[in-house]
Amino acid sequence: MAMMEYIDAIRLAMKEEMERDDSVFVLGEDVGVKGGVFTTTKGLQEQFGAERVLDTPLAESAIAGVAIGAAMYGMKPIAEMQYSDFMLPATNQIISEAAKIRYRSNNDWSCPVVIRAPIGGGIFGGLYHSQCTESIFFGTPGLKIVAPYSAYDAKGLLKAAVRDPDPVLFFEHKKCYKLIKEDVPEIDYTVPIGEANLLREGDDITVIGYSLPLHFAMQAAEELEREQGITAHILDLRTLQPLDREAIKAAVRRTGKVLIVHEDNKTGGVGAEVAAIIAEECLFELDAPIFRLCGPDVPAMPISPPMEKFFMLSKDKLKAEMLRLAQY
């Protein structure tokens, strides 16, 4: 075990997979010489060479297209998008090609590509560097989508994604890069795609979410238990597609009160589908309406630091909503 930041866990996962399998390679803007805009690929080109860590032009559709073609040809590409906002020029490649190739080829072709992209605000990046785009891809059958909260899961899920025979979108919250730090095994391990993780047991309320907001939920839960005696049951989805329906239902049934949290917009977000699952399968086991705390439905993240702080979720916002649910 080694104490490791979230960003280091991602880098280590790529390094280990490239050492394990010569067909794994990395491509993207500034991933080579610069080591990535956030340094996620720092040192990889020095170790593996320019043929396996490729600097590309600023053309996301081309990055995705090259990666998809290489995957269909038998390689294991890890394509980095500097920000998830920049995935939008590549949506046709991802949704119309990668997600559908196995289906339209009658299972003759597969596309084992991983597309990594940082999501979320917190760096004063404004409208072009702060979006959460997971809901854009969430409703596309054929794609697997993961969004780890912990450093342990970041490493294990990325390794699982590289080994998966189908396309995986790997969303990493840029605020987690340096904020989240924990012991991570230096040995080879994977975290199964499609399995949620119970972060905390409790009896009064259930919180379901993914990525950065869970950090605030855990902090709020500790304070609520200490100050009010309220215990929170917290479930980390980890995988957004496919959702772990059984884990969701079990978490809801534990308390009968559920709060769904994510930074993405409330309307049409992943939380809406989670709420639908609960309403369809656990309705009569609820003791309160389904609560959702999400990013506001505005066109973009404000670039002003005070406005960004107002926009984003926080420990205090989570704590207030968790208390409101407990008192319902």
Short mmCIF file of C-alpha atoms in Angstrom, two decimals, residues 113-252:
data_model
loop_
_atom_site.label_atom_id
_atom_site.label_comp_id
_atom_site.label_asym_id
_atom_site.label_seq_id
_atom_site.Cartn_x
_atom_site.Cartn_y
_atom_site.Cartn_z
CA VAL A 113 -11.37 1.78 -26.28
CA VAL A 114 -11.12 3.88 -23.12
CA ILE A 115 -11.84 7.59 -23.33
CA ARG A 116 -10.71 9.54 -20.26
CA ALA A 117 -12.09 13.00 -19.58
CA PRO A 118 -12.04 15.37 -16.57
CA ILE A 119 -15.45 16.64 -15.47
CA GLY A 120 -16.70 19.36 -13.18
CA GLY A 121 -15.83 22.77 -11.85
CA GLY A 122 -13.70 24.06 -9.04
CA ILE A 123 -10.79 25.48 -11.04
CA PHE A 124 -12.45 28.71 -12.27
CA GLY A 125 -12.44 27.35 -15.82
CA GLY A 126 -15.73 28.87 -16.90
CA LEU A 127 -18.09 27.53 -19.50
CA TYR A 128 -15.60 25.63 -21.69
CA HIS A 129 -13.60 23.88 -18.98
CA SER A 130 -16.12 22.96 -16.28
CA GLN A 131 -18.97 20.96 -17.75
CA CYS A 132 -20.25 17.60 -16.55
CA THR A 133 -21.06 15.80 -19.79
CA GLU A 134 -21.88 12.33 -18.49
CA SER A 135 -25.63 12.72 -19.06
CA ILE A 136 -25.03 13.38 -22.77
CA PHE A 137 -23.66 9.85 -23.18
CA PHE A 138 -25.64 8.17 -20.39
CA GLY A 139 -28.60 7.21 -22.56
CA THR A 140 -26.51 5.49 -25.24
CA PRO A 141 -26.67 1.67 -25.12
CA GLY A 142 -23.30 0.14 -25.94
CA LEU A 143 -21.26 2.50 -23.80
CA LYS A 144 -20.00 1.77 -20.30
CA ILE A 145 -19.49 4.82 -18.11
CA VAL A 146 -17.54 5.04 -14.86
CA ALA A 147 -16.94 7.99 -12.53
CA PRO A 148 -14.73 7.07 -9.56
CA TYR A 149 -14.74 9.03 -6.32
CA SER A 150 -11.75 7.47 -4.54
CA ALA A 151 -8.13 6.97 -5.54
CA TYR A 152 -8.52 3.23 -4.97
CA ASP A 153 -11.43 3.07 -7.39
CA ALA A 154 -9.73 5.38 -9.88
CA LYS A 155 -6.89 2.90 -10.30
CA GLY A 156 -9.01 -0.24 -10.18
CA LEU A 157 -11.74 1.00 -12.49
CA LEU A 158 -9.28 2.34 -15.06
CA LYS A 159 -7.48 -0.99 -15.19
CA ALA A 160 -10.83 -2.77 -15.56
CA ALA A 161 -11.80 -0.34 -18.33
CA VAL A 162 -8.60 -1.02 -20.27
CA ARG A 163 -9.26 -4.77 -20.08
CA ASP A 164 -12.93 -4.45 -21.04
CA PRO A 165 -13.87 -5.61 -24.56
CA ASP A 166 -16.24 -2.69 -25.10
CA PRO A 167 -15.94 1.12 -25.07
CA VAL A 168 -15.67 2.72 -21.64
CA LEU A 169 -15.95 6.42 -20.83
CA PHE A 170 -13.86 7.21 -17.76
CA PHE A 171 -14.93 10.47 -16.11
CA GLU A 172 -12.52 11.81 -13.49
CA HIS A 173 -13.37 14.94 -11.50
CA LYS A 174 -10.57 17.43 -11.86
CA LYS A 175 -11.11 18.70 -8.32
CA CYS A 176 -10.47 15.17 -7.03
CA TYR A 177 -6.99 15.04 -8.57
CA LYS A 178 -5.26 16.59 -5.56
CA LEU A 179 -8.09 16.65 -3.02
CA ILE A 180 -8.61 12.89 -2.68
CA LYS A 181 -5.69 10.98 -1.16
CA GLU A 182 -5.64 7.51 0.39
CA ASP A 183 -3.79 4.21 0.60
CA VAL A 184 -3.77 2.44 -2.76
CA PRO A 185 -2.38 -1.07 -3.35
CA GLU A 186 0.72 -1.06 -5.54
CA ILE A 187 -0.13 -4.59 -6.67
CA ASP A 188 -2.32 -5.43 -9.66
CA TYR A 189 -6.07 -5.26 -8.95
CA THR A 190 -9.26 -4.23 -10.71
CA VAL A 191 -12.59 -2.86 -9.53
CA PRO A 192 -15.50 -4.52 -11.35
CA ILE A 193 -17.45 -2.29 -13.71
CA GLY A 194 -21.15 -2.29 -12.84
CA GLU A 195 -20.81 -2.67 -9.06
CA ALA A 196 -21.63 0.14 -6.64
CA ASN A 197 -19.76 0.55 -3.36
CA LEU A 198 -21.16 1.19 0.10
CA LEU A 199 -19.06 3.96 1.65
CA ARG A 200 -20.87 4.27 4.97
CA GLU A 201 -23.63 2.46 6.84
CA GLY A 202 -26.48 4.29 8.50
CA ASP A 203 -30.13 3.92 9.49
CA ASP A 204 -31.76 7.34 9.08
CA ILE A 205 -31.18 8.52 5.50
CA THR A 206 -29.61 7.17 2.30
CA VAL A 207 -27.37 9.25 0.05
CA ILE A 208 -26.66 7.99 -3.48
CA GLY A 209 -24.18 9.69 -5.79
CA TYR A 210 -20.89 9.56 -7.61
CA SER A 211 -17.62 11.46 -7.97
CA LEU A 212 -16.73 14.63 -6.00
CA PRO A 213 -20.07 15.26 -4.20
CA LEU A 214 -19.53 12.08 -2.20
CA HIS A 215 -16.53 13.73 -0.55
CA PHE A 216 -18.87 16.40 0.79
CA ALA A 217 -21.52 13.83 1.69
CA MET A 218 -19.04 11.91 3.84
CA GLN A 219 -17.99 15.08 5.64
CA ALA A 220 -21.60 16.12 6.20
CA ALA A 221 -22.52 12.65 7.46
CA GLU A 222 -19.82 12.74 10.10
CA GLU A 223 -21.00 16.13 11.36
CA LEU A 224 -24.68 15.13 11.38
CA GLU A 225 -23.96 12.01 13.40
CA ARG A 226 -21.82 13.91 15.87
CA GLU A 227 -24.17 16.89 16.24
CA GLN A 228 -27.64 15.43 15.67
CA GLY A 229 -27.28 11.68 16.06
CA ILE A 230 -28.41 11.23 12.43
CA THR A 231 -26.71 8.36 10.62
CA ALA A 232 -26.36 8.36 6.84
CA HIS A 233 -26.12 5.33 4.55
CA ILE A 234 -23.95 6.42 1.60
CA LEU A 235 -23.75 4.54 -1.71
CA ASP A 236 -21.14 5.33 -4.36
CA LEU A 237 -22.51 4.33 -7.76
CA ARG A 238 -18.97 4.17 -9.25
CA THR A 239 -20.42 2.92 -12.54
CA LEU A 240 -23.09 5.03 -14.23
CA GLN A 241 -23.71 2.67 -17.11
CA PRO A 242 -24.74 0.02 -16.31
CA LEU A 243 -26.19 1.13 -12.98
CA ASP A 244 -26.09 -1.33 -10.10
CA ARG A 245 -29.85 -1.57 -9.65
CA GLU A 246 -29.72 -4.11 -6.84
CA ALA A 247 -27.35 -1.98 -4.76
CA ILE A 248 -29.55 1.07 -5.32
CA LYS A 249 -32.67 -0.77 -4.16
CA ALA A 250 -30.91 -2.25 -1.12
CA ALA A 251 -29.61 1.18 -0.08
CA VAL A 252 -33.05 2.75 -0.39
#
